[in-house]
């Protein structure tokens, strides 16, 4: 019941999802720090 192609594609999707989440988190934190610095 092990399908290498399927699991590799799932891992690829998971990596993209985690990467997007990380980028959004960094942008959000940077924006918060900049806005906090302005205030």
Short mmCIF file of C-alpha atoms in Angstrom, two decimals:
data_model
loop_
_atom_site.label_atom_id
_atom_site.label_comp_id
_atom_site.label_asym_id
_atom_site.label_seq_id
_atom_site.Cartn_x
_atom_site.Cartn_y
_atom_site.Cartn_z
CA UNK A 1 0.00 0.00 0.00
CA UNK A 2 2.98 2.32 -0.39
CA UNK A 3 2.87 4.64 -3.40
CA UNK A 4 6.10 6.69 -3.74
CA UNK A 5 4.69 9.10 -6.33
CA UNK A 6 1.63 9.92 -4.24
CA UNK A 7 3.60 10.46 -1.03
CA UNK A 8 6.21 12.56 -2.84
CA UNK A 9 3.48 14.76 -4.31
CA UNK A 10 1.85 15.07 -0.89
CA UNK A 11 5.20 16.04 0.64
CA UNK A 12 5.70 18.62 -2.11
CA UNK A 13 2.26 20.14 -1.46
CA UNK A 14 2.99 20.14 2.28
CA UNK A 15 6.32 21.91 1.77
CA UNK A 16 4.67 24.57 -0.42
CA UNK A 17 1.93 25.06 2.21
CA UNK A 18 4.48 25.40 5.04
CA UNK A 19 6.61 27.77 2.94
CA UNK A 20 3.61 30.02 2.20
CA UNK A 21 2.61 30.00 5.87
CA UNK A 22 6.15 30.95 6.89
CA UNK A 23 6.30 33.81 4.35
CA UNK A 24 2.92 35.16 5.49
CA UNK A 25 4.03 34.90 9.13
CA UNK A 26 7.27 36.80 8.45
CA UNK A 27 5.44 39.53 6.49
CA UNK A 28 2.84 39.85 9.26
CA UNK A 29 5.51 40.09 11.98
CA UNK A 30 7.53 42.63 9.96
CA UNK A 31 4.43 44.76 9.32
CA UNK A 32 3.49 44.65 13.01
CA UNK A 33 7.00 45.70 14.04
CA UNK A 34 7.06 48.55 11.50
CA UNK A 35 3.63 49.81 12.55
CA UNK A 36 4.64 49.50 16.21
CA UNK A 37 7.82 51.47 15.49
CA UNK A 38 5.86 54.25 13.77
CA UNK A 39 3.49 54.53 16.71
#
